[in-house]
Amino acid sequence: MNSEYYISSFCNIKNNTISLNGAEVYSGENFEFSEFIKSAYKSFETNYPKFFKMDALSKLAFLAADVLLKSENLNGDEENDIAVVLSNRASSLDTDRKHQKSIEDENNYYPSPAIFVYTLPNICIGEISIKYKLFSENSFFIFDNFNPQHLLDYSNSLLSTKKAEKVLCGWVELDGNQYNAYLYLVTNTGTITHTKENIVKFYNT
């Protein structure tokens, strides 16, 4: 298997800050995730009204992908052969709790379809794929901790078997006001080798 793939760009969202390739591109003062992500979305002038209907995990993954893919000058009007491989620890727990709350009160029973649709973590991949017309392989994995070896092996496999031209992958974790998004794009050309060491290095940026 060809291991000479490259990280063309990466995006981190954590601690009220968004960075692209290690450089800060947005910093907010709001502690609450909902206010922070809304302010960040507006600052990047992303015209995508459906954003406001997404659950918190999807907003986090979507905005990280949006910041990264904009920097790649991706043409959102054409189909893009980019696979998406994401992972986290909490799955969709944040939304699962809201759904549970909506059905546990027998006197106020109202299971909202708008909440229920997000009780799977891979829905955030769908939101990204719709916006950027990503019609390729996609997977969402649950691990106890960030797993760089899995991201490395899985994305390299997709590229070496020509299942995709590029792979957008990383970690999108959210539980209440605790959040951490780290997405990066793997390609066939570049200068930063796609290695476990670099994956971990940029994760910790």
PDB file of C-alpha atoms in Angstrom:
ATOM      1  CA  MET A   1       0.000   0.000   0.000  1.00  0.00           C
ATOM      2  CA  ASN A   2       1.256   3.430  -0.983  1.00  0.00           C
ATOM      3  CA  SER A   3       1.893   5.387   2.214  1.00  0.00           C
ATOM      4  CA  GLU A   4       2.996   8.559   0.451  1.00  0.00           C
ATOM      5  CA  TYR A   5      -0.095  10.629   0.905  1.00  0.00           C
ATOM      6  CA  TYR A   6      -0.231  14.162   2.194  1.00  0.00           C
ATOM      7  CA  ILE A   7      -2.144  16.439   4.537  1.00  0.00           C
ATOM      8  CA  SER A   8      -3.054  19.475   2.450  1.00  0.00           C
ATOM      9  CA  SER A   9      -4.803  21.439   5.223  1.00  0.00           C
ATOM     10  CA  PHE A  10      -6.346  21.028   8.656  1.00  0.00           C
ATOM     11  CA  CYS A  11      -8.831  22.860  10.876  1.00  0.00           C
ATOM     12  CA  ASN A  12      -9.258  22.849  14.655  1.00  0.00           C
ATOM     13  CA  ILE A  13     -12.198  24.148  16.684  1.00  0.00           C
ATOM     14  CA  LYS A  14     -11.839  24.170  20.465  1.00  0.00           C
ATOM     15  CA  ASN A  15     -11.751  26.566  23.409  1.00  0.00           C
ATOM     16  CA  ASN A  16     -13.809  29.237  21.595  1.00  0.00           C
ATOM     17  CA  THR A  17     -11.210  29.386  18.838  1.00  0.00           C
ATOM     18  CA  ILE A  18     -11.060  28.249  15.215  1.00  0.00           C
ATOM     19  CA  SER A  19      -7.708  27.763  13.530  1.00  0.00           C
ATOM     20  CA  LEU A  20      -6.767  26.821   9.987  1.00  0.00           C
ATOM     21  CA  ASN A  21      -3.390  25.194   9.372  1.00  0.00           C
ATOM     22  CA  GLY A  22      -2.325  26.291  12.841  1.00  0.00           C
ATOM     23  CA  ALA A  23      -3.252  29.964  12.426  1.00  0.00           C
ATOM     24  CA  GLU A  24      -6.174  31.430  14.356  1.00  0.00           C
ATOM     25  CA  VAL A  25      -8.982  32.557  12.034  1.00  0.00           C
ATOM     26  CA  TYR A  26     -11.727  33.189  14.606  1.00  0.00           C
ATOM     27  CA  SER A  27     -11.899  33.665  18.349  1.00  0.00           C
ATOM     28  CA  GLY A  28     -15.092  34.158  20.334  1.00  0.00           C
ATOM     29  CA  GLU A  29     -15.802  35.251  23.855  1.00  0.00           C
ATOM     30  CA  ASN A  30     -18.957  33.237  24.340  1.00  0.00           C
ATOM     31  CA  PHE A  31     -18.621  30.313  26.709  1.00  0.00           C
ATOM     32  CA  GLU A  32     -21.843  28.630  25.594  1.00  0.00           C
ATOM     33  CA  PHE A  33     -21.216  26.474  22.529  1.00  0.00           C
ATOM     34  CA  SER A  34     -24.505  27.474  20.911  1.00  0.00           C
ATOM     35  CA  GLU A  35     -23.591  31.169  20.950  1.00  0.00           C
ATOM     36  CA  PHE A  36     -19.981  30.583  19.970  1.00  0.00           C
ATOM     37  CA  ILE A  37     -20.784  28.449  16.922  1.00  0.00           C
ATOM     38  CA  LYS A  38     -23.514  30.822  15.749  1.00  0.00           C
ATOM     39  CA  SER A  39     -21.190  33.832  15.980  1.00  0.00           C
ATOM     40  CA  ALA A  40     -18.423  31.925  14.196  1.00  0.00           C
ATOM     41  CA  TYR A  41     -20.768  30.826  11.408  1.00  0.00           C
ATOM     42  CA  LYS A  42     -21.837  34.435  10.796  1.00  0.00           C
ATOM     43  CA  SER A  43     -18.245  35.674  10.756  1.00  0.00           C
ATOM     44  CA  PHE A  44     -17.374  33.327   7.877  1.00  0.00           C
ATOM     45  CA  GLU A  45     -20.391  34.515   5.855  1.00  0.00           C
ATOM     46  CA  THR A  46     -21.442  30.993   5.008  1.00  0.00           C
ATOM     47  CA  ASN A  47     -24.798  31.284   3.317  1.00  0.00           C
ATOM     48  CA  TYR A  48     -26.402  28.012   4.297  1.00  0.00           C
ATOM     49  CA  PRO A  49     -29.690  28.584   6.208  1.00  0.00           C
ATOM     50  CA  LYS A  50     -30.022  24.870   7.047  1.00  0.00           C
ATOM     51  CA  PHE A  51     -27.126  25.346   9.456  1.00  0.00           C
ATOM     52  CA  PHE A  52     -29.502  26.752  12.065  1.00  0.00           C
ATOM     53  CA  LYS A  53     -31.636  23.597  11.988  1.00  0.00           C
ATOM     54  CA  MET A  54     -28.712  21.262  12.669  1.00  0.00           C
ATOM     55  CA  ASP A  55     -27.937  19.754  16.051  1.00  0.00           C
ATOM     56  CA  ALA A  56     -24.805  20.889  17.892  1.00  0.00           C
ATOM     57  CA  LEU A  57     -22.566  18.032  16.684  1.00  0.00           C
ATOM     58  CA  SER A  58     -23.499  18.668  13.050  1.00  0.00           C
ATOM     59  CA  LYS A  59     -22.878  22.414  13.440  1.00  0.00           C
ATOM     60  CA  LEU A  60     -19.422  21.686  14.839  1.00  0.00           C
ATOM     61  CA  ALA A  61     -18.470  19.235  12.069  1.00  0.00           C
ATOM     62  CA  PHE A  62     -20.061  21.347   9.344  1.00  0.00           C
ATOM     63  CA  LEU A  63     -18.256  24.548  10.274  1.00  0.00           C
ATOM     64  CA  ALA A  64     -14.869  22.804  10.594  1.00  0.00           C
ATOM     65  CA  ALA A  65     -15.376  21.260   7.156  1.00  0.00           C
ATOM     66  CA  ASP A  66     -16.595  24.566   5.710  1.00  0.00           C
ATOM     67  CA  VAL A  67     -13.555  26.509   6.907  1.00  0.00           C
ATOM     68  CA  LEU A  68     -11.206  23.810   5.610  1.00  0.00           C
ATOM     69  CA  LEU A  69     -12.860  23.177   2.239  1.00  0.00           C
ATOM     70  CA  LYS A  70     -13.197  26.895   1.497  1.00  0.00           C
ATOM     71  CA  SER A  71      -9.431  27.175   1.894  1.00  0.00           C
ATOM     72  CA  GLU A  72      -9.091  24.404  -0.711  1.00  0.00           C
ATOM     73  CA  ASN A  73     -11.145  26.475  -3.179  1.00  0.00           C
ATOM     74  CA  LEU A  74     -13.506  23.571  -3.634  1.00  0.00           C
ATOM     75  CA  ASN A  75     -16.183  24.109  -6.261  1.00  0.00           C
ATOM     76  CA  GLY A  76     -19.422  23.462  -4.396  1.00  0.00           C
ATOM     77  CA  ASP A  77     -21.385  23.491  -7.635  1.00  0.00           C
ATOM     78  CA  GLU A  78     -19.717  20.305  -8.889  1.00  0.00           C
ATOM     79  CA  GLU A  79     -19.546  16.781  -7.509  1.00  0.00           C
ATOM     80  CA  ASN A  80     -16.360  16.184  -5.535  1.00  0.00           C
ATOM     81  CA  ASP A  81     -14.791  12.756  -5.129  1.00  0.00           C
ATOM     82  CA  ILE A  82     -13.914  13.241  -1.477  1.00  0.00           C
ATOM     83  CA  ALA A  83     -14.549  10.523   1.106  1.00  0.00           C
ATOM     84  CA  VAL A  84     -15.450  11.508   4.669  1.00  0.00           C
ATOM     85  CA  VAL A  85     -14.168   9.544   7.679  1.00  0.00           C
ATOM     86  CA  LEU A  86     -15.058  10.963  11.074  1.00  0.00           C
ATOM     87  CA  SER A  87     -14.869   9.684  14.626  1.00  0.00           C
ATOM     88  CA  ASN A  88     -15.602  10.646  18.198  1.00  0.00           C
ATOM     89  CA  ARG A  89     -16.266   9.269  21.651  1.00  0.00           C
ATOM     90  CA  ALA A  90     -19.703  10.579  22.638  1.00  0.00           C
ATOM     91  CA  SER A  91     -21.474   9.580  19.406  1.00  0.00           C
ATOM     92  CA  SER A  92     -24.718  11.619  19.287  1.00  0.00           C
ATOM     93  CA  LEU A  93     -25.160  11.599  23.080  1.00  0.00           C
ATOM     94  CA  ASP A  94     -25.857  15.339  23.295  1.00  0.00           C
ATOM     95  CA  THR A  95     -28.877  15.004  21.005  1.00  0.00           C
ATOM     96  CA  ASP A  96     -29.843  11.606  22.441  1.00  0.00           C
ATOM     97  CA  ARG A  97     -30.375  13.282  25.819  1.00  0.00           C
ATOM     98  CA  LYS A  98     -32.659  15.898  24.270  1.00  0.00           C
ATOM     99  CA  HIS A  99     -34.650  13.183  22.542  1.00  0.00           C
ATOM    100  CA  GLN A 100     -34.940  11.196  25.775  1.00  0.00           C
ATOM    101  CA  LYS A 101     -36.132  14.299  27.605  1.00  0.00           C
ATOM    102  CA  SER A 102     -38.836  14.828  24.981  1.00  0.00           C
ATOM    103  CA  ILE A 103     -40.318  11.352  25.525  1.00  0.00           C
ATOM    104  CA  GLU A 104     -39.819  10.631  29.230  1.00  0.00           C
ATOM    105  CA  ASP A 105     -42.575  12.955  30.486  1.00  0.00           C
ATOM    106  CA  GLU A 106     -45.837  11.072  29.941  1.00  0.00           C
ATOM    107  CA  ASN A 107     -47.820  14.258  30.534  1.00  0.00           C
ATOM    108  CA  ASN A 108     -45.855  16.250  27.996  1.00  0.00           C
ATOM    109  CA  TYR A 109     -44.985  13.581  25.452  1.00  0.00           C
ATOM    110  CA  TYR A 110     -43.657  15.133  22.279  1.00  0.00           C
ATOM    111  CA  PRO A 111     -40.898  13.283  20.357  1.00  0.00           C
ATOM    112  CA  SER A 112     -39.714  15.929  17.917  1.00  0.00           C
ATOM    113  CA  PRO A 113     -38.766  14.605  14.452  1.00  0.00           C
ATOM    114  CA  ALA A 114     -36.354  17.552  14.134  1.00  0.00           C
ATOM    115  CA  ILE A 115     -34.398  16.196  17.124  1.00  0.00           C
ATOM    116  CA  PHE A 116     -34.844  12.488  16.402  1.00  0.00           C
ATOM    117  CA  VAL A 117     -33.237  12.787  12.953  1.00  0.00           C
ATOM    118  CA  TYR A 118     -29.940  13.715  14.612  1.00  0.00           C
ATOM    119  CA  THR A 119     -29.798  10.729  16.994  1.00  0.00           C
ATOM    120  CA  LEU A 120     -27.088   9.192  14.827  1.00  0.00           C
ATOM    121  CA  PRO A 121     -23.597  10.740  14.691  1.00  0.00           C
ATOM    122  CA  ASN A 122     -23.129  10.145  10.960  1.00  0.00           C
ATOM    123  CA  ILE A 123     -25.865  12.661  10.127  1.00  0.00           C
ATOM    124  CA  CYS A 124     -23.189  15.358  10.337  1.00  0.00           C
ATOM    125  CA  ILE A 125     -21.418  13.678   7.400  1.00  0.00           C
ATOM    126  CA  GLY A 126     -24.619  14.005   5.406  1.00  0.00           C
ATOM    127  CA  GLU A 127     -24.810  17.723   6.166  1.00  0.00           C
ATOM    128  CA  ILE A 128     -21.246  18.254   4.936  1.00  0.00           C
ATOM    129  CA  SER A 129     -21.779  16.053   1.869  1.00  0.00           C
ATOM    130  CA  ILE A 130     -24.945  17.884   0.808  1.00  0.00           C
ATOM    131  CA  LYS A 131     -23.316  21.308   1.052  1.00  0.00           C
ATOM    132  CA  TYR A 132     -20.161  20.336  -0.853  1.00  0.00           C
ATOM    133  CA  LYS A 133     -21.563  17.599  -3.106  1.00  0.00           C
ATOM    134  CA  LEU A 134     -19.283  14.916  -1.724  1.00  0.00           C
ATOM    135  CA  PHE A 135     -20.422  11.690  -3.373  1.00  0.00           C
ATOM    136  CA  SER A 136     -17.981   9.090  -2.132  1.00  0.00           C
ATOM    137  CA  GLU A 137     -17.350   6.673   0.719  1.00  0.00           C
ATOM    138  CA  ASN A 138     -18.164   7.831   4.245  1.00  0.00           C
ATOM    139  CA  SER A 139     -17.915   6.322   7.705  1.00  0.00           C
ATOM    140  CA  PHE A 140     -18.275   7.427  11.304  1.00  0.00           C
ATOM    141  CA  PHE A 141     -16.418   5.488  14.040  1.00  0.00           C
ATOM    142  CA  ILE A 142     -16.761   5.561  17.808  1.00  0.00           C
ATOM    143  CA  PHE A 143     -13.588   5.179  19.912  1.00  0.00           C
ATOM    144  CA  ASP A 144     -12.776   5.728  23.572  1.00  0.00           C
ATOM    145  CA  ASN A 145     -10.126   8.233  22.523  1.00  0.00           C
ATOM    146  CA  PHE A 146      -8.736   9.980  19.451  1.00  0.00           C
ATOM    147  CA  ASN A 147      -7.380   7.201  17.214  1.00  0.00           C
ATOM    148  CA  PRO A 148      -4.801   8.538  14.718  1.00  0.00           C
ATOM    149  CA  GLN A 149      -3.684   5.079  13.587  1.00  0.00           C
ATOM    150  CA  HIS A 150      -7.186   4.200  12.448  1.00  0.00           C
ATOM    151  CA  LEU A 151      -7.581   7.489  10.561  1.00  0.00           C
ATOM    152  CA  LEU A 152      -4.226   6.914   8.891  1.00  0.00           C
ATOM    153  CA  ASP A 153      -4.908   3.318   7.846  1.00  0.00           C
ATOM    154  CA  TYR A 154      -8.502   3.835   6.765  1.00  0.00           C
ATOM    155  CA  SER A 155      -7.942   6.977   4.688  1.00  0.00           C
ATOM    156  CA  ASN A 156      -4.798   5.543   3.056  1.00  0.00           C
ATOM    157  CA  SER A 157      -6.790   2.445   2.156  1.00  0.00           C
ATOM    158  CA  LEU A 158      -9.518   4.523   0.499  1.00  0.00           C
ATOM    159  CA  LEU A 159      -6.926   6.353  -1.591  1.00  0.00           C
ATOM    160  CA  SER A 160      -4.820   3.335  -2.527  1.00  0.00           C
ATOM    161  CA  THR A 161      -7.896   1.387  -3.670  1.00  0.00           C
ATOM    162  CA  LYS A 162      -9.068   4.462  -5.600  1.00  0.00           C
ATOM    163  CA  LYS A 163     -12.341   4.665  -3.684  1.00  0.00           C
ATOM    164  CA  ALA A 164     -11.801   8.438  -3.547  1.00  0.00           C
ATOM    165  CA  GLU A 165      -9.460  11.134  -4.828  1.00  0.00           C
ATOM    166  CA  LYS A 166      -9.217  12.791  -1.409  1.00  0.00           C
ATOM    167  CA  VAL A 167     -10.312  12.027   2.147  1.00  0.00           C
ATOM    168  CA  LEU A 168     -11.691  14.476   4.683  1.00  0.00           C
ATOM    169  CA  CYS A 169     -11.176  12.899   8.069  1.00  0.00           C
ATOM    170  CA  GLY A 170     -10.761  13.593  11.756  1.00  0.00           C
ATOM    171  CA  TRP A 171     -12.377  13.827  15.179  1.00  0.00           C
ATOM    172  CA  VAL A 172     -15.564  15.730  16.089  1.00  0.00           C
ATOM    173  CA  GLU A 173     -16.428  15.406  19.762  1.00  0.00           C
ATOM    174  CA  LEU A 174     -19.229  17.279  21.508  1.00  0.00           C
ATOM    175  CA  ASP A 175     -21.000  16.820  24.815  1.00  0.00           C
ATOM    176  CA  GLY A 176     -22.746  19.894  26.183  1.00  0.00           C
ATOM    177  CA  ASN A 177     -20.290  22.780  26.176  1.00  0.00           C
ATOM    178  CA  GLN A 178     -17.303  20.462  25.798  1.00  0.00           C
ATOM    179  CA  TYR A 179     -16.275  20.281  22.155  1.00  0.00           C
ATOM    180  CA  ASN A 180     -13.271  19.549  19.979  1.00  0.00           C
ATOM    181  CA  ALA A 181     -13.190  19.348  16.202  1.00  0.00           C
ATOM    182  CA  TYR A 182     -10.127  18.419  14.194  1.00  0.00           C
ATOM    183  CA  LEU A 183     -10.536  17.796  10.478  1.00  0.00           C
ATOM    184  CA  TYR A 184      -7.856  17.389   7.854  1.00  0.00           C
ATOM    185  CA  LEU A 185      -7.759  16.656   4.130  1.00  0.00           C
ATOM    186  CA  VAL A 186      -5.606  13.850   2.725  1.00  0.00           C
ATOM    187  CA  THR A 187      -4.509  14.087  -0.913  1.00  0.00           C
ATOM    188  CA  ASN A 188      -2.086  12.517  -3.374  1.00  0.00           C
ATOM    189  CA  THR A 189       0.144  15.568  -3.599  1.00  0.00           C
ATOM    190  CA  GLY A 190       1.605  17.993  -1.129  1.00  0.00           C
ATOM    191  CA  THR A 191       4.482  18.639   1.211  1.00  0.00           C
ATOM    192  CA  ILE A 192       3.238  17.423   4.618  1.00  0.00           C
ATOM    193  CA  THR A 193       3.355  13.638   4.717  1.00  0.00           C
ATOM    194  CA  HIS A 194       0.304  11.858   6.053  1.00  0.00           C
ATOM    195  CA  THR A 195       1.878  10.130   9.022  1.00  0.00           C
ATOM    196  CA  LYS A 196       0.649   9.251  12.492  1.00  0.00           C
ATOM    197  CA  GLU A 197       3.115  11.752  13.941  1.00  0.00           C
ATOM    198  CA  ASN A 198       1.754  14.624  11.839  1.00  0.00           C
ATOM    199  CA  ILE A 199      -1.864  13.639  12.525  1.00  0.00           C
ATOM    200  CA  VAL A 200      -1.194  13.805  16.278  1.00  0.00           C
ATOM    201  CA  LYS A 201       0.881  16.978  15.958  1.00  0.00           C
ATOM    202  CA  PHE A 202      -1.918  18.876  14.193  1.00  0.00           C
ATOM    203  CA  TYR A 203      -4.559  17.429  16.517  1.00  0.00           C
ATOM    204  CA  ASN A 204      -2.705  19.009  19.414  1.00  0.00           C
ATOM    205  CA  THR A 205      -2.295  22.367  17.648  1.00  0.00           C
TER     206      THR A 205
END
